[in-house]
XYZ file of C-alpha atoms in Angstrom:
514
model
C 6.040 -7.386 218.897
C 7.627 -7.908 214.775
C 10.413 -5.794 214.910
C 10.996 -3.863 211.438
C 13.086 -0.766 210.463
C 10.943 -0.556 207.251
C 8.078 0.383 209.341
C 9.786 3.749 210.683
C 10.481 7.218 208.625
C 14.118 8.782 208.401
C 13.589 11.204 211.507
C 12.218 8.444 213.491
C 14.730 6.060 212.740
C 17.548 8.525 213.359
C 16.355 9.262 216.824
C 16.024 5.488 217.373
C 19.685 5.020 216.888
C 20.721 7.616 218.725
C 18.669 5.832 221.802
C 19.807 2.719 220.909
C 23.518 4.153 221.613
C 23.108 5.852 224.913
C 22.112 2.335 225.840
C 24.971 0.107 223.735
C 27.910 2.814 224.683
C 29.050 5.344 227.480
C 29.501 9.245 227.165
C 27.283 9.402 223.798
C 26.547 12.805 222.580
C 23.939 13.716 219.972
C 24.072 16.643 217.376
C 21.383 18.394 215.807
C 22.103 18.240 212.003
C 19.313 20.497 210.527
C 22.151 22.993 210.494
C 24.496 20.596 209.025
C 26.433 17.361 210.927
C 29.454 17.979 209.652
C 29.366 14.196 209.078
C 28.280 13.242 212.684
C 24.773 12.486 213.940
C 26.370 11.234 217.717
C 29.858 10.996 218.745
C 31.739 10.230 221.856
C 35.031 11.609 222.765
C 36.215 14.914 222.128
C 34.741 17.305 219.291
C 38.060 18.578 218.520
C 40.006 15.687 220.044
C 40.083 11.914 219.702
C 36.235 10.854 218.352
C 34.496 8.470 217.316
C 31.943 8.841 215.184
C 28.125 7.624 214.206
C 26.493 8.112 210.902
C 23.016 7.352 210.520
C 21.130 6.361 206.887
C 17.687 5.575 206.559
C 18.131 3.415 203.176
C 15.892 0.780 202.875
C 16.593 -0.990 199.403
C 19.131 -1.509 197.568
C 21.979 1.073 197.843
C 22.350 2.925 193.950
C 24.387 5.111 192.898
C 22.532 8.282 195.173
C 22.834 6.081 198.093
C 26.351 5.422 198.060
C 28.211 8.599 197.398
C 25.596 9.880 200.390
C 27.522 7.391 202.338
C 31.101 8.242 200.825
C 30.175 12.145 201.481
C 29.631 11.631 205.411
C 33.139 9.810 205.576
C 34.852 12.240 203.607
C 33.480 15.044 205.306
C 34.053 13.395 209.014
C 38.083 13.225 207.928
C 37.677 16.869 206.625
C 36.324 18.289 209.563
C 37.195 16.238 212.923
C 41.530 15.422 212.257
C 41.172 13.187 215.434
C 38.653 10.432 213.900
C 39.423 7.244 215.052
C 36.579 5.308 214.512
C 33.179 5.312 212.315
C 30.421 3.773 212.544
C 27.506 3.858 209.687
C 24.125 2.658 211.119
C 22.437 1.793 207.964
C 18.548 0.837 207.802
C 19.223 -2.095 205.369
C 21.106 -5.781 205.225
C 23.807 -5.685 202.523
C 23.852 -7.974 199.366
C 27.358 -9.454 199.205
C 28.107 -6.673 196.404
C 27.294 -3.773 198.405
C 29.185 -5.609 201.633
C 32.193 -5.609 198.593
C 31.494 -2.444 197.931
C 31.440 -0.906 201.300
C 35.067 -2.744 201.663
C 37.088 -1.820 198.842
C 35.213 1.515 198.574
C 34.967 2.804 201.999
C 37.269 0.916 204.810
C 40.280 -0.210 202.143
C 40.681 3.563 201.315
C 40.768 4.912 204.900
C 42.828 2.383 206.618
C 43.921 4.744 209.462
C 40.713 4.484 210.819
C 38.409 1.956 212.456
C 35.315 1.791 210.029
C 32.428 -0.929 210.185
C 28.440 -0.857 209.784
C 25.583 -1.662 211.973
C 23.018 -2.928 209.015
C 19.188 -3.905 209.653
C 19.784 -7.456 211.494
C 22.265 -5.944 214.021
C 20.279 -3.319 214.760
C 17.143 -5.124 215.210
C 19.056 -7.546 217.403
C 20.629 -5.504 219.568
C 16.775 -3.694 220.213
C 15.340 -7.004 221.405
C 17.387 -6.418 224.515
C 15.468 -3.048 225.344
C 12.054 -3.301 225.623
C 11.047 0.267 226.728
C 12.475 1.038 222.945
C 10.580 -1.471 221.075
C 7.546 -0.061 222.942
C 8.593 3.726 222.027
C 9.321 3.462 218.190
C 7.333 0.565 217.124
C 3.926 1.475 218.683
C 4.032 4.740 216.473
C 5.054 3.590 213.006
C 3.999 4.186 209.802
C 1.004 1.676 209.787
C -0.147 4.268 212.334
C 0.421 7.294 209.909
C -1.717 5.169 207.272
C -4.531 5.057 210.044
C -4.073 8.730 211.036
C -4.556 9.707 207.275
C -7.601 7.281 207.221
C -8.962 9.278 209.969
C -8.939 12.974 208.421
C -10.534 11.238 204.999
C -13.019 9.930 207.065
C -13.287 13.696 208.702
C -13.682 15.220 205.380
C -16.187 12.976 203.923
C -18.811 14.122 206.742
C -20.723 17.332 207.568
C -19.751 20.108 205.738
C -19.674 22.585 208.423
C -17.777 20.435 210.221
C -15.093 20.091 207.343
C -14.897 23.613 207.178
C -14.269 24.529 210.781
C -11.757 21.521 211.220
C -10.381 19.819 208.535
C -7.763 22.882 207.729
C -5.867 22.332 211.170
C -6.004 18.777 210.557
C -4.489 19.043 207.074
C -1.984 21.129 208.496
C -1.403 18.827 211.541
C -0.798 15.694 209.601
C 1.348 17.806 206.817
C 3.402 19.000 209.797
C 4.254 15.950 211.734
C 4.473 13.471 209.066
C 6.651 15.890 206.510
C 8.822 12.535 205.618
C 5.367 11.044 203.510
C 5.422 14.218 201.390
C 1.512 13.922 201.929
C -0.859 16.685 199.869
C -4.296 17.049 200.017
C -6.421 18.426 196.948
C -10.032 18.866 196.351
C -10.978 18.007 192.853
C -13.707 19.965 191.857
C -14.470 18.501 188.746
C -14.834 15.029 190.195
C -16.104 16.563 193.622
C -14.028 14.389 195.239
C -10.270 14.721 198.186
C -7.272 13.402 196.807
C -4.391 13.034 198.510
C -0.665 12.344 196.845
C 2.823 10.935 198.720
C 6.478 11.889 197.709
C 8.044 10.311 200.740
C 11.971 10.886 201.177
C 12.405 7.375 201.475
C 12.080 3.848 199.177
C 8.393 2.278 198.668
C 8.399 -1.266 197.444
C 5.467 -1.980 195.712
C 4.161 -5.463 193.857
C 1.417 -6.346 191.952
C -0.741 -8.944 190.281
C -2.771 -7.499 187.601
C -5.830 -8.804 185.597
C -5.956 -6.158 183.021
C -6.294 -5.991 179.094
C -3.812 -5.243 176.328
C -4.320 -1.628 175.989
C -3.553 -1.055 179.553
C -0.382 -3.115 179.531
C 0.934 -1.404 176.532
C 0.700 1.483 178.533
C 2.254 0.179 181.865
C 5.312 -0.912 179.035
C 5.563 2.745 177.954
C 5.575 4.334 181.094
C 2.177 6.061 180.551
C -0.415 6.721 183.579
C -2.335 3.854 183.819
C -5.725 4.091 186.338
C -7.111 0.303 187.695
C -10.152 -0.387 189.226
C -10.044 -2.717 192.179
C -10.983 -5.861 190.377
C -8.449 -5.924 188.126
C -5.703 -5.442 191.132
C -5.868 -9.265 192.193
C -2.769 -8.732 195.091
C -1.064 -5.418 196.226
C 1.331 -5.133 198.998
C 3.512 -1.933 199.832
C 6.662 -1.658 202.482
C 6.392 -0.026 203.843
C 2.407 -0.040 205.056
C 1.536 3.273 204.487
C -2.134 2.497 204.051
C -4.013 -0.900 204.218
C -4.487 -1.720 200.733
C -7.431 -3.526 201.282
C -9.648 -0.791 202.593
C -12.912 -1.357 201.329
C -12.861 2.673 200.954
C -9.851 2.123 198.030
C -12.427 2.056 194.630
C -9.486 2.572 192.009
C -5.437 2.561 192.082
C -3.671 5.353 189.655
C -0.265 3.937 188.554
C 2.485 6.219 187.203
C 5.684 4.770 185.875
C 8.607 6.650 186.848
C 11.886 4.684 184.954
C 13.324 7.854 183.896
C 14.308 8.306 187.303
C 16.219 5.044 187.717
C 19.674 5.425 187.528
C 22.339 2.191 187.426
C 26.134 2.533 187.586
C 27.327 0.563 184.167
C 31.105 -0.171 183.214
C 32.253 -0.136 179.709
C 35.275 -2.715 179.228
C 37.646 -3.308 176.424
C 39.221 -6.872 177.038
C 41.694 -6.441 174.221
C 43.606 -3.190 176.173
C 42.328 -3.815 179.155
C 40.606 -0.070 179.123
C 37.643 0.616 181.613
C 35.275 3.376 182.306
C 32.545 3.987 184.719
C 29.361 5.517 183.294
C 25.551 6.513 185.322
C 22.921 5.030 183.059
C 19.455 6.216 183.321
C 16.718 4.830 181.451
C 15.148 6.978 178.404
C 12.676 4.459 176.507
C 11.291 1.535 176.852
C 9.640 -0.397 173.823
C 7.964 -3.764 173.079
C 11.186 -5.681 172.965
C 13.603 -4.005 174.956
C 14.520 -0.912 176.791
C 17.148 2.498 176.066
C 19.341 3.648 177.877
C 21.379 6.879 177.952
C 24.769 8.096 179.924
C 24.618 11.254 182.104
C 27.352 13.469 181.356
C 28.066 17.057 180.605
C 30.000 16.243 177.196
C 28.085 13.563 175.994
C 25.456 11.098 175.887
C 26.439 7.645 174.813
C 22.763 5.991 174.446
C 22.142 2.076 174.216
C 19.357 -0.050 173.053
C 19.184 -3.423 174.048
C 16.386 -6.021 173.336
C 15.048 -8.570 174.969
C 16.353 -11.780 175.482
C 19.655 -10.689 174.242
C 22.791 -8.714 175.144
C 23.047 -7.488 171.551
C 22.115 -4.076 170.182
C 22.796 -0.846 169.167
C 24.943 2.280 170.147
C 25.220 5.702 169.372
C 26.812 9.244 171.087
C 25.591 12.886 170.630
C 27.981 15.191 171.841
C 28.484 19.274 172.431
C 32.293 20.143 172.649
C 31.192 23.859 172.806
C 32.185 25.588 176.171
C 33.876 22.763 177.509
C 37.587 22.448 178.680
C 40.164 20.876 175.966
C 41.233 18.148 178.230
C 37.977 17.101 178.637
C 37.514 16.994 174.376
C 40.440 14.884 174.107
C 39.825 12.442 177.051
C 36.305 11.925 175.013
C 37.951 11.692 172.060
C 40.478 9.025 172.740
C 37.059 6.996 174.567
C 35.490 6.969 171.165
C 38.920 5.933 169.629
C 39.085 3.178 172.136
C 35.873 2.031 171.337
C 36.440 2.385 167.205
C 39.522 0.376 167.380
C 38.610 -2.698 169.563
C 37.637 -5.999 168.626
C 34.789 -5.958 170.962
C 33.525 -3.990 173.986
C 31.327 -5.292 176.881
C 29.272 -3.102 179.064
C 28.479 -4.176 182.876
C 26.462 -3.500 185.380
C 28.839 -2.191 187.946
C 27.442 -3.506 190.853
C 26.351 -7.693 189.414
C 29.217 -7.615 187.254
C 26.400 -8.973 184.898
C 27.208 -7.731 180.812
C 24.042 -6.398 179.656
C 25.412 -5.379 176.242
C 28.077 -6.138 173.640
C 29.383 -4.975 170.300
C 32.001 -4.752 167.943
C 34.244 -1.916 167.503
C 32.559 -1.237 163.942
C 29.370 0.240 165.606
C 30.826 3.094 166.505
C 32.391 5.570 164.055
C 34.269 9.062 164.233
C 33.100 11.550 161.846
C 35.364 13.657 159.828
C 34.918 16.455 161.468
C 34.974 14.969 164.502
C 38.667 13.962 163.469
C 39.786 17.812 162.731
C 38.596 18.312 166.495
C 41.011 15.514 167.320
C 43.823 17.202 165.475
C 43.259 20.641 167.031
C 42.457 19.363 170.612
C 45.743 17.216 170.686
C 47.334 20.655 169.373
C 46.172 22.482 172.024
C 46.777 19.803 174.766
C 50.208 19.730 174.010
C 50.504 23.812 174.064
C 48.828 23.770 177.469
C 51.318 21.308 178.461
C 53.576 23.783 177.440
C 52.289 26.934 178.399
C 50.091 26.428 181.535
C 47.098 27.835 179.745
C 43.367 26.574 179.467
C 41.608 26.895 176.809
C 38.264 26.629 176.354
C 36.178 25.373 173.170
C 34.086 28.700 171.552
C 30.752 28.913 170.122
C 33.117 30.636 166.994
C 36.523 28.615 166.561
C 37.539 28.432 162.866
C 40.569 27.669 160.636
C 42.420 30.559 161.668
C 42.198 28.675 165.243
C 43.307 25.369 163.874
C 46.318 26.899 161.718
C 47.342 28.796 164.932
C 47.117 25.794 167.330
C 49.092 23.774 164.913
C 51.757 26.535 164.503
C 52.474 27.362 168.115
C 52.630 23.667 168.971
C 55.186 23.056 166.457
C 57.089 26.074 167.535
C 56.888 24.754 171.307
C 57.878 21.193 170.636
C 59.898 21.142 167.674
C 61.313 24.574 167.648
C 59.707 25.109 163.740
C 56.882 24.995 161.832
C 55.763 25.411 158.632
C 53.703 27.981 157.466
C 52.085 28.370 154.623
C 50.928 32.087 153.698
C 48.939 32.345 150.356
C 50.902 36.017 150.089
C 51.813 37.923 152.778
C 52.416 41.789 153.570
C 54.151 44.145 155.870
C 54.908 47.784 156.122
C 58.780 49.023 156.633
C 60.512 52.566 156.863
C 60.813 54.039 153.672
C 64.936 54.351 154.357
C 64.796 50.234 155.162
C 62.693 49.619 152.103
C 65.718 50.137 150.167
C 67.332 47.759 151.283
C 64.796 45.210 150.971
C 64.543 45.841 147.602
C 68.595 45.621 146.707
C 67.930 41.855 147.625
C 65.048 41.444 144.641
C 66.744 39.987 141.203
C 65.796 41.665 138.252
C 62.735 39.988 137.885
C 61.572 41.017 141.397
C 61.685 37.826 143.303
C 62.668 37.946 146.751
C 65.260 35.057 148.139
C 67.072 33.976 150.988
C 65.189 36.456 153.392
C 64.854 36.220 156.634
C 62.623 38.601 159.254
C 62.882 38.955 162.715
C 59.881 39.470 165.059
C 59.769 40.556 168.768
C 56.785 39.569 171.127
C 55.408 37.782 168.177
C 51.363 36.650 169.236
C 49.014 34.243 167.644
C 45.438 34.137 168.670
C 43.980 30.879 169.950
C 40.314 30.135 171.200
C 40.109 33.939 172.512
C 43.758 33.616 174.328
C 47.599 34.617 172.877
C 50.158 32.639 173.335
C 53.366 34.851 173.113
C 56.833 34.313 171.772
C 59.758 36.371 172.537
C 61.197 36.136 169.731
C 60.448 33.952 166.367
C 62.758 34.006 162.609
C 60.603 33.978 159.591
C 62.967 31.727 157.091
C 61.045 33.250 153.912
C 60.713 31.234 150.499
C 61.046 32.666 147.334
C 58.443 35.252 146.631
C 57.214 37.802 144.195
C 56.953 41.240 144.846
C 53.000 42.123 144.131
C 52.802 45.807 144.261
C 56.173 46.919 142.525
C 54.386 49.194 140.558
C 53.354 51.734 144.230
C 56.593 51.254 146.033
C 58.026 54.264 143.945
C 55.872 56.729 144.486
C 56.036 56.055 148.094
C 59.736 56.227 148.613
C 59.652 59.605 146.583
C 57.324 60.875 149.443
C 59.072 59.483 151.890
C 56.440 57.411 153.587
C 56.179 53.983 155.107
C 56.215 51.190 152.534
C 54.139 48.761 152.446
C 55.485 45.480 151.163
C 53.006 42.204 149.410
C 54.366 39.186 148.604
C 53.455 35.854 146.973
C 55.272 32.990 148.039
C 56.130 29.539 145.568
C 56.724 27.786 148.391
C 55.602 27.392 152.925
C 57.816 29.650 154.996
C 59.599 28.267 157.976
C 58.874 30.152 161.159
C 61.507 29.253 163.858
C 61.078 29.726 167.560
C 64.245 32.228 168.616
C 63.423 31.650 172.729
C 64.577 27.751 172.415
């Protein structure tokens, strides 16, 4: 009998492995992991002792980007939750390409060198099942060819007497919904065309390729990712993997093709040969068009999108962006990508796992804005204050100038000790029996010079936080006294004066603490 892991569903295949082990090795124990595995689907040794480990994976393509941090997770979460792992063993339902066997190397065992890691892929499993026959016999009698046949079987149900679809065909639904759960099957009846439908979202891969007769219109849409519907003649040679349904069934009159290349996603690497700068991005696709396709980066901050066209690795690039709510480190580590990319020569973009460049461009496609540049300023402000200060500030729906002059002031008073600050006039109220004083210093003309004032648990006001200074000296420039004209009357009274200036020049605000 053809041996072929394709040909089984995830639950299936997960109890084949575990069979498959009670045969290859002693003392096996299986865990039920509807509950959660904690990163184990059988082990032998102890629980809380020396173990080893086996992870099963029903992954029957390619591995993306899904695929392998599934794999990554069940390691990590074996070390977190078993201190005694000595070995693991991932049982995978696929043969490596010699990427993914890279992959799995420098990714997985190079990392976690204190323990014993290696993979069982689809030859070695199939292999070591020719030795057991009552298994063969077991899994591959009842496969998904089967299923296919099983589904035939209620359509053909439903499409007889009526009474008997409606004393029967409900438990039968439910039957088939029940014990295949892993095809996703649903059943519908469309009134309209007075017709059962049934649709699959299986949990695992479906390869599926075609030869098509069909015109121009219906191409176009195929290109666009629109639903396309195709009567049997103009399908000339279908095959699926795995066989859910024979595809030549006489009882198959039309095939309904949906697109779905918004849901691929690749893993792409952005290089700058010149510095030697990398960074990893997830691609997915957003549009495709007569001569080539768009792309677009997931990622909270922002979306870097790329056209390419056909028969080329030239094309264009953009960003959109939406700083507010998100952490300042995370600004400025965007901020300094862009700059990277504005000052280089050139900049390649890879796929990640065929180290194939899909795109290129020089560092004059991509330009910072102006005001993307005053976020620069401020962010690198603020970086350096929570260097300073342990704080974390977050970007608000409402920043403003008043932010930006505050940042800049309290990082020059944390890393140079002094900053300059320039007040357009500036006010303060003072005892009446002090105000006297402060107005001995005033020349004749009433300008103010050589003052200097003295503020305790001094605050500024950044991004909806304070950052506080013991103690800061106002170094003030000369100034003219605004409201000379009041201050009598309210020294006569004997009330609190209140003091506005005019400065020619920036004050100098020093930090007292340093």
């Amino acid at each position: 009998m053809d041996i072929d892991l394709n040909h089984l569903d995830p639950d299936t295949f997960e109890d084949l492995c575990n069979d498959l082990l009670m045969q290859e090795a002693a003392n096996i124990t299986t865990i039920d992991g509807s509950g959660g595995d904690d990163g184990i689907d059988c082990f032998r040794g102890e629980i809380d002792g020396e173990i080893t480990i086996f992870q099963h994976k029903y992954h029957t393509g390619r591995l993306e980007y899904t695929q392998k941090r599934q794999i990554s997770d069940s390691l990590d979460r074996a070390q977190e939750e078993h201190s005694g792992l000595e070995k693991w063993i991932l049982l995978i339902a696929t043969e490596f390409t010699p990427t993914e066997h890279e992959w799995f190397q420098e990714e997985i065992v190079s990392p976690n060198s204190g323990i014993d890691i290696e993979y069982w892929n689809k030859p070695k499993i199939e292999n070591r099942l020719i030795q057991y026959d009552f298994l063969i016999e077991r899994y591959f009698n009842e496969s998904l060819f089967a299923t296919g046949k099983k589904i035939d079987d209620a359509f053909d149900f439903m499409s007889g007497d009526p009474v008997d679809k409606v004393v029967g065909a409900g438990d039968m639904l439910r039957d088939l919904k029940e014990k295949y759960s892993h095809l996703g099957v649903e059943f519908n009846y469309n009134s309209e065309e007075g017709k059962y439908e049934a649709f699959f979202n299986p949990e695992f891969d479906i390869e599926i390729s075609a030869e098509m007769d069909i015109n121009e219109e219906k191409a176009e849409k195929l290109q666009d990712g629109e639903e396309v519907e195709l009567s049997k003649d103009e399908v000339e040679e279908l095959d699926i993997s795995p066989g859910i349904f024979d595809v030549e069934s006489d009882e198959i009159d039309s095939i309904l093709i949906q697109p779905s290349y918004k849901s691929i996603e690749k893993d792409l690497r952005i290089e700058i040969p010149s510095s030697g700068f990398q960074k990893g991005l997830t691609f997915t696709v957003e549009d495709l068009s007569d001569d080539g396709i768009k792309i677009r980066s997931k990622n909270d901050l922002f979306d870097l999108y790329i056209m390419t066209h056909d028969e080329s690795s030239e094309g264009e690039i953009g960003y959109e962006t939406d700083l507010i709510n998100e952490p300042i480190h995370r600004i400025a580590e965007f901020i300094e990508f862009l700059n990277q990319l504005e000052e280089s020569d050139n900049f390649l973009i890879r796929d990640s796992e065929t180290d194939e460049i899909i795109f290129r461009a020089g560092g004059e496609m991509i330009a910072i804005p102006e005001e993307l540049e005053l976020v620069e300023i401020f962010t690198n402000n603020l970086y350096d204050i929570e260097a300073y200060t342990g704080k974390s500030f977050i970007m608000t729906e409402d920043w403003d100038e008043e932010d930006i002059s505050n940042a800049r002031i309290v990082r020059d008073l944390l890393v140079d000790g002094e900053a300059d600050v320039s007040w357009s006039s500036f006010e303060f109220t003072v005892p009446s029996s002090n105000a006297h004083q402060l107005l001995d210093i005033y020349d004749k003309e009433g300008t103010l010079t050589d003052a200097q004032i003295k503020m305790e648990e001094y605050r500024l006001p950044i991004l909806e936080e304070e950052v506080e200074f013991e103690m800061v000296t106002v170094e003030l420039p000369s100034s003219d006294l605004k409201n000379r004209d009041t201050i009598e009357d309210q020294l006569e009274k004997g009330e609190p004066v209140k003091l506005e200036f005019t400065p020619e020049d920036s004050a100098v605000m020093k930090n007292g603490s340093q």
